[in-house]
Short mmCIF file of C-alpha atoms in Angstrom, two decimals:
data_model
loop_
_atom_site.label_atom_id
_atom_site.label_comp_id
_atom_site.label_asym_id
_atom_site.label_seq_id
_atom_site.Cartn_x
_atom_site.Cartn_y
_atom_site.Cartn_z
CA MET A 1 59.78 177.84 183.03
CA LYS A 2 58.72 174.17 182.90
CA ASN A 3 60.51 171.07 184.10
CA CYS A 4 60.71 168.78 181.05
CA ILE A 5 61.71 165.15 180.74
CA ILE A 6 62.64 163.82 177.30
CA ILE A 7 62.51 160.04 176.93
CA GLY A 8 65.07 159.23 174.24
CA GLY A 9 68.51 160.67 173.52
CA GLY A 10 68.82 160.22 169.76
CA ILE A 11 68.83 163.03 167.21
CA ILE A 12 65.19 163.90 167.94
CA GLY A 13 65.65 163.95 171.72
CA LEU A 14 68.79 166.10 171.55
CA CYS A 15 67.15 168.62 169.25
CA CYS A 16 64.10 168.80 171.50
CA ALA A 17 66.42 169.46 174.44
CA TYR A 18 68.29 172.14 172.52
CA TYR A 19 65.21 174.20 171.66
CA LEU A 20 63.48 173.65 175.01
CA LYS A 21 66.59 174.92 176.77
CA LYS A 22 66.63 177.94 174.45
CA GLU A 23 63.10 178.69 175.66
CA GLY A 24 64.35 178.67 179.25
CA HIS A 25 62.99 175.32 180.37
CA GLN A 26 64.68 172.84 182.68
CA VAL A 27 65.50 169.69 180.69
CA THR A 28 66.40 166.10 181.56
CA ILE A 29 67.09 163.43 178.92
CA ILE A 30 66.52 159.81 179.93
CA ASP A 31 67.83 157.10 177.60
CA GLN A 32 68.04 153.33 177.98
CA SER A 33 71.42 153.22 176.20
CA SER A 34 74.87 154.74 176.58
CA MET A 35 73.87 157.25 173.87
CA ASP A 36 76.72 156.52 171.48
CA PHE A 37 75.24 154.11 168.94
CA GLY A 38 72.08 153.43 166.93
CA ALA A 39 70.32 155.05 163.98
CA SER A 40 71.33 158.58 164.97
CA TYR A 41 75.00 157.62 164.62
CA ILE A 42 75.01 155.23 161.64
CA ASN A 43 72.69 156.95 159.16
CA ALA A 44 73.72 158.31 155.74
CA GLY A 45 73.95 161.88 157.09
CA TYR A 46 71.66 163.32 154.42
CA LEU A 47 69.66 166.50 154.93
CA SER A 48 67.28 165.61 152.15
CA PRO A 49 64.32 167.75 151.08
CA SER A 50 64.57 165.60 147.94
CA HIS A 51 63.10 162.56 149.73
CA ILE A 52 59.55 163.84 149.26
CA ILE A 53 57.89 160.50 148.49
CA PRO A 54 56.78 158.77 151.74
CA LEU A 55 57.76 155.14 152.27
CA ALA A 56 54.09 154.19 151.95
CA ALA A 57 53.60 154.73 148.22
CA PRO A 58 51.76 152.81 145.48
CA GLY A 59 53.43 149.48 144.72
CA VAL A 60 55.65 149.37 147.82
CA MET A 61 53.69 146.65 149.62
CA LYS A 62 53.64 144.61 146.41
CA LYS A 63 57.43 144.95 146.19
CA GLY A 64 57.74 144.02 149.85
CA LEU A 65 55.77 140.81 149.30
CA LYS A 66 57.85 140.02 146.22
CA TRP A 67 61.11 140.63 148.10
CA MET A 68 59.99 138.73 151.20
CA PHE A 69 61.84 135.63 150.06
CA ASN A 70 65.01 137.49 149.11
CA PRO A 71 67.10 138.28 152.22
CA ALA A 72 69.35 140.57 150.15
CA SER A 73 66.50 142.77 148.85
CA PRO A 74 66.39 146.53 149.59
CA LEU A 75 63.13 146.08 151.55
CA PHE A 76 62.56 142.99 153.68
CA ILE A 77 59.36 142.54 155.69
CA LYS A 78 59.42 139.55 158.00
CA PRO A 79 55.87 138.29 158.52
CA ARG A 80 54.94 137.71 162.14
CA LEU A 81 51.84 136.51 163.98
CA ASN A 82 51.90 139.56 166.20
CA ALA A 83 48.84 141.77 166.68
CA ASP A 84 50.78 145.07 166.64
CA PHE A 85 52.71 144.11 163.51
CA MET A 86 49.53 142.97 161.73
CA GLN A 87 47.77 146.24 162.58
CA TRP A 88 50.75 148.21 161.32
CA ALA A 89 50.99 146.11 158.12
CA TRP A 90 47.28 146.62 157.43
CA ALA A 91 47.59 150.39 157.94
CA PHE A 92 50.79 150.50 155.85
CA ASN A 93 49.12 148.66 152.97
CA LYS A 94 46.14 151.03 153.19
CA SER A 95 48.52 154.01 153.09
CA CYS A 96 50.30 152.83 149.92
CA SER A 97 48.14 155.12 147.79
CA VAL A 98 48.33 158.14 145.51
CA LYS A 99 46.29 160.06 148.10
CA ASN A 100 48.91 159.41 150.78
CA VAL A 101 51.74 160.46 148.45
CA ASN A 102 49.95 163.70 147.52
CA ARG A 103 49.38 164.45 151.22
CA GLY A 104 52.91 163.47 152.17
CA ILE A 105 54.93 165.39 149.58
CA PRO A 106 54.35 168.93 150.93
CA ALA A 107 54.46 167.73 154.54
CA ILE A 108 57.85 166.07 154.06
CA LYS A 109 59.27 168.92 152.01
CA LYS A 110 58.31 171.63 154.51
CA ILE A 111 59.74 169.95 157.60
CA ALA A 112 62.88 168.79 155.76
CA MET A 113 63.57 172.27 154.37
CA LEU A 114 63.07 173.90 157.76
CA SER A 115 65.28 171.29 159.42
CA ARG A 116 68.08 171.60 156.87
CA ASP A 117 68.26 175.36 157.38
CA LEU A 118 68.16 175.00 161.17
CA TYR A 119 71.27 172.79 161.11
CA GLU A 120 73.14 175.67 159.52
CA THR A 121 71.64 178.20 161.94
CA ILE A 122 72.69 176.12 164.95
CA ARG A 123 76.19 175.76 163.53
CA GLU A 124 76.55 179.50 163.07
CA GLU A 125 74.88 180.65 166.29
CA GLU A 126 76.69 178.22 168.59
CA ASN A 127 79.98 178.32 166.68
CA PHE A 128 79.81 174.55 166.28
CA LYS A 129 82.35 172.79 164.08
CA PHE A 130 80.36 169.72 162.99
CA HIS A 131 80.75 168.63 159.39
CA LEU A 132 78.11 170.11 157.04
CA GLU A 133 78.42 170.41 153.25
CA GLN A 134 76.09 171.72 150.56
CA LYS A 135 77.04 169.54 147.57
CA GLY A 136 73.64 168.13 146.65
CA LEU A 137 72.68 164.47 146.21
CA LEU A 138 73.05 162.24 143.15
CA MET A 139 70.45 159.59 142.35
CA ILE A 140 72.53 157.24 140.19
CA CYS A 141 70.70 154.86 137.86
CA LYS A 142 71.93 151.78 135.99
CA THR A 143 68.72 151.00 134.07
CA GLU A 144 66.52 152.98 131.71
CA LYS A 145 63.45 152.06 133.76
CA MET A 146 64.87 153.48 136.98
CA LEU A 147 66.21 156.59 135.27
CA LYS A 148 62.73 157.32 133.90
CA GLU A 149 61.25 156.81 137.37
CA GLU A 150 63.79 159.17 138.97
CA ILE A 151 63.12 161.78 136.28
CA ARG A 152 59.38 161.45 137.06
CA VAL A 153 60.02 162.01 140.78
CA ALA A 154 62.33 164.91 139.93
CA ALA A 155 59.47 166.55 138.02
CA LEU A 156 57.31 166.33 141.16
CA ALA A 157 60.14 167.87 143.19
CA LYS A 158 60.43 170.70 140.63
CA GLU A 159 56.71 171.40 141.02
CA GLU A 160 57.43 171.81 144.74
CA GLY A 161 60.13 174.36 143.95
CA LEU A 162 63.13 172.13 144.66
CA PRO A 163 66.20 172.67 142.44
CA VAL A 164 66.84 169.40 140.61
CA ARG A 165 68.11 168.39 137.18
CA GLU A 166 68.93 165.36 135.11
CA ILE A 167 72.62 164.88 134.35
CA SER A 168 74.29 162.78 131.68
CA ILE A 169 76.75 159.99 132.28
CA ASP A 170 79.55 162.31 131.13
CA GLU A 171 78.56 164.93 133.72
CA LEU A 172 78.31 162.19 136.33
CA LYS A 173 81.85 161.06 135.58
CA GLN A 174 83.07 164.65 135.90
CA MET A 175 81.42 164.90 139.32
CA GLN A 176 83.10 161.68 140.48
CA PRO A 177 86.45 161.97 138.64
CA ASP A 178 88.51 159.87 141.05
CA THR A 179 86.75 156.55 140.57
CA LYS A 180 85.07 154.68 137.73
CA VAL A 181 81.26 154.93 137.48
CA ASP A 182 79.11 152.28 135.81
CA ALA A 183 75.67 153.82 135.21
CA LEU A 184 73.35 155.26 132.54
CA GLY A 185 72.83 158.63 134.15
CA ALA A 186 71.61 160.40 137.25
CA VAL A 187 69.44 163.06 138.76
CA LEU A 188 71.07 165.76 140.89
CA TYR A 189 69.15 167.33 143.77
CA GLU A 190 70.96 170.58 144.40
CA CYS A 191 68.80 171.28 147.46
CA ASP A 192 70.32 168.46 149.56
CA TRP A 193 73.20 168.77 152.03
CA HIS A 194 75.14 166.13 153.93
CA SER A 195 76.88 165.79 157.28
CA THR A 196 78.79 163.39 159.51
CA PRO A 197 76.25 162.31 162.17
CA ASN A 198 78.59 161.49 165.05
CA THR A 199 80.30 164.91 164.86
CA PHE A 200 76.94 166.64 165.34
CA MET A 201 75.77 164.26 168.05
CA GLU A 202 78.93 164.57 170.14
CA GLU A 203 79.11 168.35 169.81
CA MET A 204 75.42 168.75 170.66
CA LYS A 205 75.70 166.51 173.74
CA SER A 206 78.70 168.50 174.99
CA TYR A 207 76.87 171.77 174.45
CA LEU A 208 73.70 170.59 176.20
CA GLU A 209 75.68 169.41 179.21
CA SER A 210 77.43 172.78 179.35
CA VAL A 211 74.10 174.64 179.54
CA GLY A 212 72.67 172.45 182.27
CA VAL A 213 70.74 169.69 180.50
CA ILE A 214 70.81 166.57 182.68
CA PHE A 215 71.63 163.23 181.02
CA LEU A 216 70.48 159.98 182.61
CA LYS A 217 72.02 157.19 180.53
CA ASN A 218 71.36 153.45 180.70
CA GLU A 219 68.06 154.17 182.43
CA GLU A 220 65.17 152.18 180.93
CA ILE A 221 61.73 153.60 181.64
CA LYS A 222 59.56 150.70 182.76
CA ASP A 223 56.31 152.45 183.62
CA LEU A 224 54.48 155.77 183.72
CA THR A 225 52.12 157.02 186.41
CA VAL A 226 49.07 158.82 184.99
CA THR A 227 46.28 160.62 186.84
CA LYS A 228 43.29 162.20 185.07
CA GLY A 229 44.98 162.22 181.67
CA LYS A 230 48.23 163.69 182.95
CA ILE A 231 51.60 162.01 183.48
CA ILE A 232 52.72 162.43 187.08
CA SER A 233 55.97 160.49 186.87
CA VAL A 234 58.03 158.00 184.89
CA ASN A 235 59.74 155.09 186.60
CA ASN A 236 62.58 152.68 186.02
CA ALA A 237 63.32 149.61 188.16
CA THR A 238 64.48 151.64 191.17
CA LYS A 239 63.77 155.36 190.62
CA THR A 240 60.89 157.73 189.97
CA TYR A 241 61.22 160.95 187.96
CA THR A 242 58.68 163.77 188.01
CA ALA A 243 58.22 166.71 185.62
CA ASP A 244 55.68 169.20 184.27
CA GLU A 245 56.04 168.10 180.66
CA PHE A 246 57.17 164.88 179.00
CA VAL A 247 58.46 164.27 175.47
CA LEU A 248 58.33 160.79 173.97
CA ALA A 249 61.23 160.62 171.51
CA ALA A 250 62.31 157.03 172.02
CA GLY A 251 62.44 156.08 168.34
CA SER A 252 61.36 152.51 167.63
CA TRP A 253 60.61 151.98 171.34
CA SER A 254 58.06 154.82 171.42
CA GLY A 255 55.16 152.53 170.54
CA LEU A 256 55.90 150.24 173.47
CA LEU A 257 55.88 153.15 175.94
CA SER A 258 52.81 154.82 174.43
CA LYS A 259 50.87 151.60 175.01
CA LYS A 260 51.25 152.12 178.75
CA LEU A 261 49.30 155.37 178.31
CA GLY A 262 46.55 153.78 176.26
CA ILE A 263 47.86 155.50 173.12
CA LYS A 264 47.93 153.26 170.03
CA LEU A 265 51.02 154.56 168.26
CA LEU A 266 51.50 152.27 165.27
CA LEU A 267 55.26 151.87 164.80
CA GLU A 268 57.59 149.23 163.40
CA ALA A 269 61.37 149.18 163.63
CA GLY A 270 63.04 149.39 160.21
CA LYS A 271 66.62 148.21 160.53
CA GLY A 272 69.31 149.82 158.40
CA TYR A 273 72.99 148.88 158.12
CA CYS A 274 76.17 150.82 157.51
CA ILE A 275 79.75 150.05 156.50
CA ASN A 276 82.53 152.61 156.94
CA SER A 277 85.80 152.77 155.05
CA GLU A 278 88.65 155.03 156.13
CA ARG A 279 90.49 154.44 152.84
CA ASP A 280 90.43 157.07 150.08
CA LEU A 281 87.91 155.55 147.68
CA GLY A 282 87.57 158.55 145.40
CA ILE A 283 83.96 159.33 146.32
CA THR A 284 83.53 163.10 146.39
CA MET A 285 79.73 163.46 146.03
CA PRO A 286 76.94 161.95 148.14
CA ALA A 287 75.08 159.42 146.00
CA LEU A 288 72.10 157.14 146.30
CA LEU A 289 72.30 154.03 144.13
CA ALA A 290 68.74 154.07 142.88
CA GLU A 291 68.04 150.43 142.07
CA ALA A 292 69.88 149.06 145.11
CA LYS A 293 68.65 151.75 147.57
CA VAL A 294 72.17 152.12 148.95
CA ALA A 295 73.57 155.48 150.07
CA ILE A 296 77.23 156.43 149.74
CA THR A 297 78.38 159.49 151.68
CA PRO A 298 81.83 161.08 151.88
CA MET A 299 82.05 161.95 155.58
CA GLN A 300 84.69 163.52 157.79
CA GLY A 301 87.59 161.06 157.63
CA PHE A 302 85.74 158.14 156.03
CA THR A 303 83.20 157.05 153.41
CA ARG A 304 79.92 155.55 154.59
CA PHE A 305 77.84 152.94 152.77
CA ALA A 306 74.34 152.66 154.23
CA GLY A 307 71.11 151.03 153.24
CA THR A 308 68.39 148.38 153.31
CA MET A 309 65.12 148.41 155.21
CA GLU A 310 64.56 145.30 157.31
CA ILE A 311 61.24 145.20 159.15
CA ALA A 312 61.72 142.32 161.55
CA GLY A 313 61.05 143.62 165.05
CA ILE A 314 63.32 145.34 167.55
CA ASN A 315 66.79 143.84 167.46
CA HIS A 316 70.32 144.89 166.45
CA ASN A 317 71.36 141.58 164.93
CA ILE A 318 73.67 141.91 161.93
CA ASN A 319 72.49 140.02 158.87
CA LYS A 320 75.66 139.30 156.88
CA VAL A 321 73.64 138.72 153.70
CA ARG A 322 72.42 142.30 153.82
CA ILE A 323 75.92 143.61 154.49
CA GLU A 324 77.14 141.75 151.39
CA ALA A 325 74.22 143.21 149.41
CA ILE A 326 75.37 146.75 150.30
CA SER A 327 78.99 145.92 149.43
CA ASN A 328 78.04 144.29 146.14
CA ALA A 329 75.81 147.20 145.16
CA ALA A 330 78.65 149.65 145.72
CA GLN A 331 80.91 147.66 143.42
CA GLN A 332 78.24 147.33 140.73
CA TYR A 333 77.98 151.11 140.41
CA PHE A 334 81.62 151.88 141.28
CA PRO A 335 83.67 148.89 139.95
CA GLU A 336 86.91 150.05 141.55
CA ILE A 337 85.42 150.00 145.06
CA ASN A 338 85.99 146.74 146.89
CA LEU A 339 85.09 146.84 150.56
CA THR A 340 87.36 144.66 152.68
CA ALA A 341 86.36 141.82 154.98
CA ALA A 342 87.52 143.88 157.96
CA GLU A 343 85.34 146.83 156.93
CA LYS A 344 82.31 144.58 156.51
CA ASP A 345 82.97 142.80 159.80
CA ALA A 346 82.89 146.17 161.58
CA SER A 347 79.44 147.01 160.15
CA THR A 348 76.71 148.29 162.46
CA SER A 349 72.93 148.62 162.42
CA GLY A 350 70.30 151.06 163.63
CA LEU A 351 66.52 151.04 163.95
CA ARG A 352 64.37 153.64 162.16
CA PRO A 353 60.82 154.04 163.61
CA LEU A 354 58.28 153.61 160.80
CA SER A 355 54.77 154.98 160.95
CA PRO A 356 52.27 153.36 158.54
CA ASP A 357 51.99 156.41 156.27
CA GLY A 358 55.67 157.44 156.29
CA LEU A 359 55.06 160.69 158.19
CA PRO A 360 56.32 161.41 161.71
CA TYR A 361 54.15 161.69 164.79
CA ILE A 362 54.61 165.20 166.21
CA GLY A 363 52.22 166.72 168.71
CA ARG A 364 50.13 166.12 171.81
CA SER A 365 47.83 163.12 172.03
CA SER A 366 44.32 163.87 173.26
CA ARG A 367 44.80 161.09 175.83
CA CYS A 368 47.55 162.88 177.75
CA THR A 369 47.67 166.63 178.31
CA ASN A 370 51.36 166.95 179.23
CA LEU A 371 52.89 164.54 176.72
CA THR A 372 54.33 165.62 173.39
CA ILE A 373 55.16 162.82 170.96
CA ALA A 374 58.09 163.08 168.52
CA ALA A 375 58.62 159.74 166.79
CA GLY A 376 58.05 157.76 163.60
CA HIS A 377 60.38 159.67 161.27
CA ALA A 378 61.34 156.53 159.28
CA MET A 379 64.48 157.10 157.17
CA LEU A 380 64.26 160.88 157.61
CA GLY A 381 64.96 161.29 161.32
CA TRP A 382 68.26 162.96 160.55
CA SER A 383 66.71 165.18 157.88
CA MET A 384 63.85 166.23 160.18
CA GLY A 385 65.64 166.29 163.55
CA THR A 386 66.19 169.99 164.15
CA ALA A 387 62.75 171.05 162.90
CA THR A 388 61.08 168.43 165.10
CA GLY A 389 62.95 169.77 168.12
CA LYS A 390 61.84 173.30 167.34
CA LEU A 391 58.21 172.25 166.86
CA VAL A 392 58.19 170.34 170.16
CA SER A 393 59.60 173.35 172.02
CA GLU A 394 56.93 175.58 170.46
CA ILE A 395 54.16 173.21 171.57
CA ILE A 396 55.44 173.05 175.15
CA SER A 397 56.13 176.80 175.28
CA ASP A 398 52.58 177.54 174.04
CA LYS A 399 53.85 179.28 170.92
CA LYS A 400 52.42 179.14 167.42
CA PRO A 401 54.19 176.24 165.65
CA SER A 402 56.45 177.05 162.71
CA LEU A 403 54.49 174.51 160.62
CA ASP A 404 50.91 173.28 160.53
CA LEU A 405 51.00 170.16 162.71
CA ASP A 406 47.70 168.56 161.67
CA VAL A 407 49.32 166.23 159.11
CA TYR A 408 51.75 164.92 161.77
CA HIS A 409 49.17 164.53 164.56
CA PRO A 410 49.78 161.39 166.67
CA ASP A 411 46.02 160.69 166.89
CA ARG A 412 45.52 160.56 163.11
CA LYS A 413 43.59 157.61 161.72
CA PHE A 414 44.85 155.13 159.13
#
């Protein structure tokens, strides 16, 4: 049995704790927040093997530059004279290639498929009640150009063995019979599931506490003590914590902490926003509005509208222009949906940690023998959460990993 400290209590940190505890280890989670907000709570709830194309793909940087002057665009990159940002931007631009996409597709699919199935396994084995449905995911398109692009991506997914098909506008209307749809057609990924994030997070925290996992909330790690390539302790302003093994799962803050170890973990925070409506809006199927990059998810007791990618540093400021962009997009595709001022005023944001190539960092860095890194999952932290936790526990328990970890290695070059 090892004494393990996990830095970060989001979806990745909780799943690491779950599987480490299953292996018989002693686990402590340290988080700088109250652990009840952020990306793990406000995401679209998708378990999406369909999202096989990494963020760093051909043409994305060009789009980012084009959209830089449009604060309502789906992707907004705020230029900054900051060395870390410039290094990340250079590596991101370099990664926007066919080679990176071809490398990323199987890597994303494998971890997302494993993770999706593990959510169901956890639910069954622990008798959890969190919301989980297997309805698939619609990619709804308003233009011929986007529909052709989604059909092209669907063909790649089919080659990977994922069940996906094009559906007509008539079929789309039958799938969403309780509200009007304004679109040309859609692609349906039958492999995708969806959930309500806060129900999982709350149930998992309660379970972990019941089995002896220690939670230290509102504790910001300020420094780490390292001797001969091994972490001895982590420290906040007043306390020191020691352990045998450490897991860095601090999301967008992971790059700041890794710096203290001499590890150059290129990460940028990608802010996403969400609006919830508790009214019955007639949405029965999860849908991604393809041109607008806005997700609509029927959750347990409400409908969630989530989207945008704002790369502008670490902050939780709410940009009202981007909230209006999400609201307007919803109405463009579903004309009868009109989000209220109160719903928009209650909107929240979360930060997704973006690696330059769109793949997570999972594994041990050569610079530190007792540190396992689990960060950089971009928009797929929820989709990859359980599998990442399992992989981390296998690394620390000296077991053969369920997946080949080379493609996710934190020391990889860009």
